[in-house]
Short mmCIF file of C-alpha atoms and ligand atoms in Angstrom, two decimals:
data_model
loop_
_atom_site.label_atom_id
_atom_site.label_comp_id
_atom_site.label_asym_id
_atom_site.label_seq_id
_atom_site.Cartn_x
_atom_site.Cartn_y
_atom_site.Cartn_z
CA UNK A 140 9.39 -14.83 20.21
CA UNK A 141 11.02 -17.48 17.91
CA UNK A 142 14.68 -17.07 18.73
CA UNK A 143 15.87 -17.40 14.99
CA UNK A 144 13.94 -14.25 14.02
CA UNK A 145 15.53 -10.72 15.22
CA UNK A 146 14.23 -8.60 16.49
CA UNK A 147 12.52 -5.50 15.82
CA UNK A 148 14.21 -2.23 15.38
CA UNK A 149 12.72 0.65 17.64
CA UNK A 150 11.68 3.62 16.20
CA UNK A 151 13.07 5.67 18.73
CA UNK A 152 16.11 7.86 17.19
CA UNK A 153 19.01 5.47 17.96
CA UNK A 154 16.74 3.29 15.72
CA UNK A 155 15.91 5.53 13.06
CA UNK A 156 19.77 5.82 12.46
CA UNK A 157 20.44 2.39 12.67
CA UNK A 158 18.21 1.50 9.93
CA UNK A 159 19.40 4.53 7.97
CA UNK A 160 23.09 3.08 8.20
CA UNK A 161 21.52 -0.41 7.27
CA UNK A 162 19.78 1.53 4.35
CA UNK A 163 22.99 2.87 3.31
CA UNK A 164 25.08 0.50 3.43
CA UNK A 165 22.72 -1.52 1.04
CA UNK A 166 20.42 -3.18 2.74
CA UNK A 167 16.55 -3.45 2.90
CA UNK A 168 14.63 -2.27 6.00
CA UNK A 169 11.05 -3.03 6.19
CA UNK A 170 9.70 0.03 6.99
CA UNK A 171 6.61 1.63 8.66
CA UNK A 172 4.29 4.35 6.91
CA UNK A 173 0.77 5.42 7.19
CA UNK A 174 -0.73 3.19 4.53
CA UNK A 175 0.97 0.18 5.03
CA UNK A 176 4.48 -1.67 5.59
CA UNK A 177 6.88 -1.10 3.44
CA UNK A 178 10.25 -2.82 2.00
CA UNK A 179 12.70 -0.19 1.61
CA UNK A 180 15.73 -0.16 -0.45
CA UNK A 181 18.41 2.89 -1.86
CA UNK A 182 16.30 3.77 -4.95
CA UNK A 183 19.24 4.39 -6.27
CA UNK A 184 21.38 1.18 -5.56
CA UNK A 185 20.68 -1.56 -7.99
CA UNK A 186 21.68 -3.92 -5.94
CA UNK A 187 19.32 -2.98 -3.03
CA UNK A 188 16.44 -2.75 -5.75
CA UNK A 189 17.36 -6.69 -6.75
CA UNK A 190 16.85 -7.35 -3.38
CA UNK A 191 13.45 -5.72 -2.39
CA UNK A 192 12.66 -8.07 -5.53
CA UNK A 193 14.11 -11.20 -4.60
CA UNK A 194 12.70 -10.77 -0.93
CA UNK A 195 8.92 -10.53 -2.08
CA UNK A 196 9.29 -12.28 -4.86
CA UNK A 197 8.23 -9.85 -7.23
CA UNK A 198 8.49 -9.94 -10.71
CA UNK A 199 10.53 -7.29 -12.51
CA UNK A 200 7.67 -6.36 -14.84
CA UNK A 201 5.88 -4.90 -11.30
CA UNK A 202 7.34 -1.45 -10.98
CA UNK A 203 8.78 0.36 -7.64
CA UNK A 204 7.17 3.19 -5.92
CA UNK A 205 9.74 5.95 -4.93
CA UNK A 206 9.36 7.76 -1.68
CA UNK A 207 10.84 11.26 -0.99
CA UNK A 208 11.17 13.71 1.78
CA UNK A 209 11.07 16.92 0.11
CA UNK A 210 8.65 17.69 -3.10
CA UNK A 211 11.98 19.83 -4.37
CA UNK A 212 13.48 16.42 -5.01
CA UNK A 213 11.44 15.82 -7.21
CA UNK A 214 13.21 17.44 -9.77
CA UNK A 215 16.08 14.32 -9.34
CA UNK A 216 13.54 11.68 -10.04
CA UNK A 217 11.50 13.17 -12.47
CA UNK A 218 11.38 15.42 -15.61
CA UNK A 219 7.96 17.48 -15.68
CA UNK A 220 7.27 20.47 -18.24
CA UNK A 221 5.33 23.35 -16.52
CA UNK A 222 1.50 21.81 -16.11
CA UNK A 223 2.88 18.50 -14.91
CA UNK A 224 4.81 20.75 -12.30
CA UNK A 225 2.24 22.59 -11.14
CA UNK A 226 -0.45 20.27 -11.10
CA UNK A 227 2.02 17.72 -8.70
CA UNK A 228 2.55 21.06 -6.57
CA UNK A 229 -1.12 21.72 -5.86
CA UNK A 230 -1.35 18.24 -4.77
CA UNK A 231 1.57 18.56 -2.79
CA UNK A 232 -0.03 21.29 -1.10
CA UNK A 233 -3.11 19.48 -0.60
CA UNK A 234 -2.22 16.04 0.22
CA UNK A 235 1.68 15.72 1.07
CA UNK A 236 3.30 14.42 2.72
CA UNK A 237 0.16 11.54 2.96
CA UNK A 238 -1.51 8.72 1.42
CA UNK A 239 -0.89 9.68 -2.53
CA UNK A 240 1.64 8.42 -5.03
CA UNK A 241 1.99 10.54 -8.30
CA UNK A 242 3.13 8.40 -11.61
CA UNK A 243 5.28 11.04 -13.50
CA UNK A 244 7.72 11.15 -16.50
CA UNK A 245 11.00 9.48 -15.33
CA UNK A 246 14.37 10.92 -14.94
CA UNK A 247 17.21 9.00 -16.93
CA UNK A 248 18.85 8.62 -13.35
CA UNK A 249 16.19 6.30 -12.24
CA UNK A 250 17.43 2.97 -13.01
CA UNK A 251 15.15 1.33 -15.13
CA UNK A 252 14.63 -2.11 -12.30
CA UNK A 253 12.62 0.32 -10.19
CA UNK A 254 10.59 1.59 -12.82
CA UNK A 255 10.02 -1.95 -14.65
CA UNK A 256 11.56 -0.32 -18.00
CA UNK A 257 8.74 1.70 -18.05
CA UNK A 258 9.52 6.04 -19.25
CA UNK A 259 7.50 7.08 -15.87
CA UNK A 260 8.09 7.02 -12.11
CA UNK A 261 5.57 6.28 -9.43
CA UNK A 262 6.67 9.26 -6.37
CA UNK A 263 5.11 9.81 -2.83
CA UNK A 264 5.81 11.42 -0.19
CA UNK A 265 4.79 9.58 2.74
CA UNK A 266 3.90 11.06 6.15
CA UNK A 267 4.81 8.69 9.02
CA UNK A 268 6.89 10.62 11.40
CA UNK A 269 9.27 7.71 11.56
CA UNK A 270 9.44 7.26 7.89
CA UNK A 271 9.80 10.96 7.58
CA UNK A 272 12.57 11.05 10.13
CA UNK A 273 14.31 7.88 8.36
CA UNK A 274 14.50 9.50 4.47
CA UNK A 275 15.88 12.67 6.08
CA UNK A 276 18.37 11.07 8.38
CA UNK A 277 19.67 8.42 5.26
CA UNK A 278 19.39 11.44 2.96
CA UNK A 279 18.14 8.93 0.25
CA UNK A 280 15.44 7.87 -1.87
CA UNK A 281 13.75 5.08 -0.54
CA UNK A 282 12.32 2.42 -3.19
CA UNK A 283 9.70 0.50 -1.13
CA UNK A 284 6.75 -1.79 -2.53
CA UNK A 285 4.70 -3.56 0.60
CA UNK A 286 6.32 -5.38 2.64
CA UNK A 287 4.35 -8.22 1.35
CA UNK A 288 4.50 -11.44 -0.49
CA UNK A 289 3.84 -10.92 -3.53
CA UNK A 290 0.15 -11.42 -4.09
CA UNK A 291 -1.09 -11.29 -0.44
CA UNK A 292 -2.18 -9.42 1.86
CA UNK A 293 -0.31 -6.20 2.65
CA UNK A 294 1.29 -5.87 6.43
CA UNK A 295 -0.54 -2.88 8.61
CA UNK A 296 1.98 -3.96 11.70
CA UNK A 297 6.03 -4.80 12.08
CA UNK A 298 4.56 -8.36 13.46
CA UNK A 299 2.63 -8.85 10.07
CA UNK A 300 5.92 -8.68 8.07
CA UNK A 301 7.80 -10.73 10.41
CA UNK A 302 5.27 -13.47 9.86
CA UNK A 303 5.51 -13.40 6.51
CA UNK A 304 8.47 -12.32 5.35
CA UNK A 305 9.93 -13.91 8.18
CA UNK A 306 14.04 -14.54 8.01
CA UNK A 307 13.86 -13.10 4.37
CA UNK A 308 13.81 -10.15 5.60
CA UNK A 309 16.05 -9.55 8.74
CA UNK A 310 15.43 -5.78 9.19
CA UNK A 311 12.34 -4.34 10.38
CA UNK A 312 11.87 -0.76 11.47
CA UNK A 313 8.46 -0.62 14.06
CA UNK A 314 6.32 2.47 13.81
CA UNK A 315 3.00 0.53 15.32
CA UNK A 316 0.25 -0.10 13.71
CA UNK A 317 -0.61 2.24 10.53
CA UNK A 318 -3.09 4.68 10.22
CA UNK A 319 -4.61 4.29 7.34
CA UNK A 320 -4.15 0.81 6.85
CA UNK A 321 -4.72 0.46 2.89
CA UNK A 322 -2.49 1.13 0.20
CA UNK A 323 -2.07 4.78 -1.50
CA UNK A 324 -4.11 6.49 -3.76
CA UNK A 325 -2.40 6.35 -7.49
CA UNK A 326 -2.68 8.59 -9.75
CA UNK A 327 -1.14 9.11 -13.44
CA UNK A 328 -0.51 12.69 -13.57
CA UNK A 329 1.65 12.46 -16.89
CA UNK A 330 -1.25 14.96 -18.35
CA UNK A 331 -2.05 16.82 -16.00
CA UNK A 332 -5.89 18.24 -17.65
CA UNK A 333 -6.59 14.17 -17.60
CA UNK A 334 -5.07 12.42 -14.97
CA UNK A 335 -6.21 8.46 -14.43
CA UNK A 336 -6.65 6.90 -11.10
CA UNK A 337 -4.60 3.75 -10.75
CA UNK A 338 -5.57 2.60 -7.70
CA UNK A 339 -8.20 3.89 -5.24
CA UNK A 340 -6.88 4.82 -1.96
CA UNK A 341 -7.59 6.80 1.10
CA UNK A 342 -7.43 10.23 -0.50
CA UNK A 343 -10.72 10.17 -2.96
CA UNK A 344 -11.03 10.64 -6.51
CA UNK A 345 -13.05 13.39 -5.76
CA UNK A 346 -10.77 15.60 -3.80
CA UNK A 347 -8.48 14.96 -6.32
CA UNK A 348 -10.39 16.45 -8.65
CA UNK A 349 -11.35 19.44 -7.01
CA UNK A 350 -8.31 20.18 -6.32
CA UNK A 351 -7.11 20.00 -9.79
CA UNK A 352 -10.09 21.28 -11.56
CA UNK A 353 -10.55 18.42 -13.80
CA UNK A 354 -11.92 14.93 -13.69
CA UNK A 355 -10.46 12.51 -13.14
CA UNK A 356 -10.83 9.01 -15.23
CA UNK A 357 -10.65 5.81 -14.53
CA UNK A 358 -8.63 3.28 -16.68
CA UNK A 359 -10.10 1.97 -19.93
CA UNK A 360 -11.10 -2.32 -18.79
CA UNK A 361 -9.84 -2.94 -22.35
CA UNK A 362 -6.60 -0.84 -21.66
CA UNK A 363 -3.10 -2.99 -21.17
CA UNK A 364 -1.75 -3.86 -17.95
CA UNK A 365 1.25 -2.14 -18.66
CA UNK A 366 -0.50 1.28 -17.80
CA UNK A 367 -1.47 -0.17 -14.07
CA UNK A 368 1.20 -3.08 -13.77
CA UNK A 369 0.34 -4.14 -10.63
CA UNK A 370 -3.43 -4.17 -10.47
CA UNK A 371 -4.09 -7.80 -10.67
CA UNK A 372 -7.50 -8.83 -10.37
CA UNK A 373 -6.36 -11.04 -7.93
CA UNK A 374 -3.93 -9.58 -5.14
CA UNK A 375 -4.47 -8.41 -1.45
CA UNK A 376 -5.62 -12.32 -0.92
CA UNK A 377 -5.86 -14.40 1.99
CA UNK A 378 -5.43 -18.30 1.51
CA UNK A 379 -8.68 -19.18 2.72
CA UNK A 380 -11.75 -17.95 0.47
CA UNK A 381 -13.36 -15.37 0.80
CA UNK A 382 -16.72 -14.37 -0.50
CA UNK A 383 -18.35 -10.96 -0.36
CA UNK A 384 -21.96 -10.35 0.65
CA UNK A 385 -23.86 -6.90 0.57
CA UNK A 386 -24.29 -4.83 4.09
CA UNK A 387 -26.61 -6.22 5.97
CA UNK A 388 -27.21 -9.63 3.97
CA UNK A 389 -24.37 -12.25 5.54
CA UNK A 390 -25.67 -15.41 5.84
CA UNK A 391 -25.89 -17.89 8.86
CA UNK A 392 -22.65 -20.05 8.89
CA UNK A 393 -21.04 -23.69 10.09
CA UNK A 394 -18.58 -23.82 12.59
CA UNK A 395 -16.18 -23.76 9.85
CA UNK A 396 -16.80 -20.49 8.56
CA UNK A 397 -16.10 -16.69 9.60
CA UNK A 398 -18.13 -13.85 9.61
CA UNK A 399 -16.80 -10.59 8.98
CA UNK A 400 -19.06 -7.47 9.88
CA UNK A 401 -18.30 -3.72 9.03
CA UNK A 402 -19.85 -2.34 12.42
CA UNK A 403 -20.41 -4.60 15.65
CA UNK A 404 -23.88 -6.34 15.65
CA UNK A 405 -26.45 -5.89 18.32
CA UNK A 406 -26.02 -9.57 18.80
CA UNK A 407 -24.48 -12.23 17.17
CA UNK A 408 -25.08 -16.08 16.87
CA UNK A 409 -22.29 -17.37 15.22
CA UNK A 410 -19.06 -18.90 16.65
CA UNK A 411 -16.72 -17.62 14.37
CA UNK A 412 -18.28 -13.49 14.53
CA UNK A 413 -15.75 -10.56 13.84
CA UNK A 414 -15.98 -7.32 12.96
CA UNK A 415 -14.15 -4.17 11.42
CA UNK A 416 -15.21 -0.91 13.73
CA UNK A 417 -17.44 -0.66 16.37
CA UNK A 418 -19.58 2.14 14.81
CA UNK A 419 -18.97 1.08 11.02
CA UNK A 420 -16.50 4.22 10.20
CA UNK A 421 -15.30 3.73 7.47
CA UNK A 422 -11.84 4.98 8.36
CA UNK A 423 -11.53 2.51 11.11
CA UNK A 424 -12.90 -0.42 8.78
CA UNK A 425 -10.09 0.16 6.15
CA UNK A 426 -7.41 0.54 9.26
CA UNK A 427 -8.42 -3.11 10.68
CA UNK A 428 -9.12 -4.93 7.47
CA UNK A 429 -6.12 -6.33 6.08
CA UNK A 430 -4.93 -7.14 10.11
CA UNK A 431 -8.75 -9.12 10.57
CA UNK A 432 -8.12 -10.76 7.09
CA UNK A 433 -4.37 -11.86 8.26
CA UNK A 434 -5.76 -13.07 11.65
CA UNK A 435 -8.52 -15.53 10.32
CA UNK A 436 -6.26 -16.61 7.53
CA UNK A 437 -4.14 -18.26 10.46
CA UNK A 438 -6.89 -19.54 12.40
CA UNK A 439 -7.00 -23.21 12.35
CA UNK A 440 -10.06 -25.23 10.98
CA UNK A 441 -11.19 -22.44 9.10
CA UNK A 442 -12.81 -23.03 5.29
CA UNK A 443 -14.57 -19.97 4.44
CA UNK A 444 -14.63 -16.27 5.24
CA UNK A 445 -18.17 -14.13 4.33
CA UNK A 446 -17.27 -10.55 4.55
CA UNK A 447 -19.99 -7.71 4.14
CA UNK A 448 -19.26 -5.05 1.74
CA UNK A 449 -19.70 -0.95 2.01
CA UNK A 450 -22.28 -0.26 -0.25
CA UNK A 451 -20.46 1.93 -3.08
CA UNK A 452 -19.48 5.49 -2.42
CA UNK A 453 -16.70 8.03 -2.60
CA UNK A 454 -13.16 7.74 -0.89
CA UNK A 455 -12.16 5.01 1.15
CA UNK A 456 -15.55 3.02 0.45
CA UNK A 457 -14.24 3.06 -2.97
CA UNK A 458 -10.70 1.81 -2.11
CA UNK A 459 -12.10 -0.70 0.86
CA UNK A 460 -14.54 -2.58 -1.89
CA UNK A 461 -11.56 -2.37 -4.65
CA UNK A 462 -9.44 -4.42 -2.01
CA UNK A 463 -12.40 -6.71 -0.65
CA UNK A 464 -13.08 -7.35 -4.62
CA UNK A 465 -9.34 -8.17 -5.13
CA UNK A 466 -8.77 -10.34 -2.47
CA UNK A 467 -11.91 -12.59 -3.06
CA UNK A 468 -11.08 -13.69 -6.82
CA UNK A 469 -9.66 -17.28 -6.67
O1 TXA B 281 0.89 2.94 0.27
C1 TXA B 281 1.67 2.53 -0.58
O2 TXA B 281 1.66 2.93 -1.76
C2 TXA B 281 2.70 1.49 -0.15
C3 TXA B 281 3.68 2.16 0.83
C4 TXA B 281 4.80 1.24 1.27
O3 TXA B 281 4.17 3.32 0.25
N1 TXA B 281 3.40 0.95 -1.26
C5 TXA B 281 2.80 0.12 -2.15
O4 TXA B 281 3.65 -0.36 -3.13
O5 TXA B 281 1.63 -0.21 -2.08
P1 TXA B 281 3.30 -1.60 -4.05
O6 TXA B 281 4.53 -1.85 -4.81
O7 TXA B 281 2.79 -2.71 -3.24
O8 TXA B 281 2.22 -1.04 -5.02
C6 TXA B 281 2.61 -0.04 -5.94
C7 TXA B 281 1.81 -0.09 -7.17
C8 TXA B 281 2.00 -1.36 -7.98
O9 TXA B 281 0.73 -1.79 -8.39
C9 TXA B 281 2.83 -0.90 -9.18
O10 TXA B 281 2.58 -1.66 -10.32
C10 TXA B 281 2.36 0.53 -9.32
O11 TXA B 281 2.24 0.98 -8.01
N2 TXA B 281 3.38 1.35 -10.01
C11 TXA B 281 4.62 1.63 -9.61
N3 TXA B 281 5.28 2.37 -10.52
C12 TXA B 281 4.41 2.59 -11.52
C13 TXA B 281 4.47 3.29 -12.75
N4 TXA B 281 5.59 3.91 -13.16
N5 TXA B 281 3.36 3.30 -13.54
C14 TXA B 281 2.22 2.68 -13.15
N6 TXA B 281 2.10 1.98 -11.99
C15 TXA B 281 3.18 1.94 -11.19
MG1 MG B 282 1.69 -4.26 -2.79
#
């Protein structure tokens, strides 16, 4: 280990309250959850908001999601009339704590860095044990985007955000690897009868909507980015280029290219041959991508990466080609 970096924090107990003192006392932790990494700050300490910005280097148009313990607390953050209640409570019950952030008129309390000025407030409820164990121990709310640069690839390990946050950010809470491995499902629940999916994640569209009873929409192309600030048509990107190919159709390569596969091949010919699952679950694919785009983003002599693609389908296939497609515009 490079002796100017610290080290990790366990997430054994005595490590859990560590970083909750850190947490109170103002400072950002980089935090583990089931999606991915996080950079956690007091929600509700502008200064520790500042600093989650200044760390990734953010820009203060990109809004702050806020991560709670208990759906009750809700009621701090935000200020929901009946169907927006009830509506966030079914999903609660069907998907909380997990892999699903709810955009939801604001409370005046929220200060307006972490919500970009904007009148509503992105809310999960996350469902890492350690992350669980940390919000209840600090007793606050945790603001946390990922524990990213801004722009690249999200972290899926504590290593990931040491090497590239690196000294920036000092603290780093490690829960292992994360389960899920891509970013949550967001949804704009501000009407309830037609909520809009902001980003695809690992908890579908469709159980969204049958769980709510309605459909649910996707956001106008035409429609300004400040209803889904931070979906850049570029983001989740590794330096090198990447190019997407269809299952099945990657092409032979030089020695200076990488292939990516979704399942292990039978065999393989090239020098430079990866792949996401054994079996091509789709599951396992979005849990190893961003850590297989990291690794051959570091590996030397390296010009080109040719990824295969799920075909398109519901869920995660969904959310795995939104980030492929993301992180292959130049
Ligand atoms: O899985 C996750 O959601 C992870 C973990 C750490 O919880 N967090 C995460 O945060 O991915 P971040 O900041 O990298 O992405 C949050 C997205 C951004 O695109 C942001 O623009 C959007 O949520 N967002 C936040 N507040 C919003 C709001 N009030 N309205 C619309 N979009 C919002
Ligand atoms: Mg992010």
């Amino acid at each position: 280990m490079d002796a100017a970096l610290p080290a990790f924090i366990s997430g054994s107990e005595a490590g859990i309250q560590q970083a909750a003192q850190l947490l109170q006392s103002g400072h950002c932790v980089a935090v583990p959850t089931e999606t991915v990494y996080g950079l956690a700050g007091d929600a509700m300490n502008e200064a520790a908001v500042r600093q989650i910005f200044a760390i990734k280097s953010r820009p203060f148009i990109d809004p702050l999601i806020v991560h709670l313990h208990d759906f009750d607390q809700l009621h701090d953050l935000t200020q929901l009339n009946e169907s927006q209640l009830t509506a966030a409570r079914r999903l609660d019950e069907a998907f909380w704590p997990g892999p699903l952030t709810l955009v939801l008129p604001k409370h005046e309390r929220v200060h307006d860095l972490v919500t970009a000025n904007r009148d509503s407030v992105a809310i999960r409820r996350p469902a890492h044990p350690i992350m669980r164990k940390l919000l209840e121990a600090s007793k606050l709310y945790l603001a946390a985007p990922s524990a990213n640069p801004f722009g690249y690839i999200s972290p899926t390990t504590a290593q990931h955000v040491r090497d590239s946050l690196n000294e920036r950010c000092p603290h780093i809470l490690d829960g292992g690897p994360c389960e899920s491995g891509l970013e949550s499902t967001i949804v704009d629940l501000r009407e309830p009868e037609r909520p809009i999916l902001l980003r695809p994640g690992p908890i579908g569209k469709e159980m969204i909507e049958s769980v709510l009873g309605v459909e649910v929409s996707l956001p106008a192309p035409t429609s300004d980015s400040s209803l889904a600030p931070g979906m850049l048509e570029r983001h989740y990107s590794p330096t090198t280029r990447l190019l997407l190919h269809p299952a099945g159709q990657l092409p032979s390569v030089s020695e200076v290219e990488a292939r990516i596969y979704l399942k292990r091949p039978p065999f393989s010919d090239g020098k430079h041959d990866y792949w996401l699952s054994e079996s091509g679950e789709l599951p396992e694919v979005a849990k190893n991508l961003f850590s297989l785009l990291r690794t051959l983003d570091a590996l030397e002599g390296i010009q080109a990466i040719h990824c295969e693609q799920p075909p398109p389908g519901p869920g995660i296939a969904n959310a795995i080609r939104d980030r492929l497609g993301r992180a292959s515009k130049r």
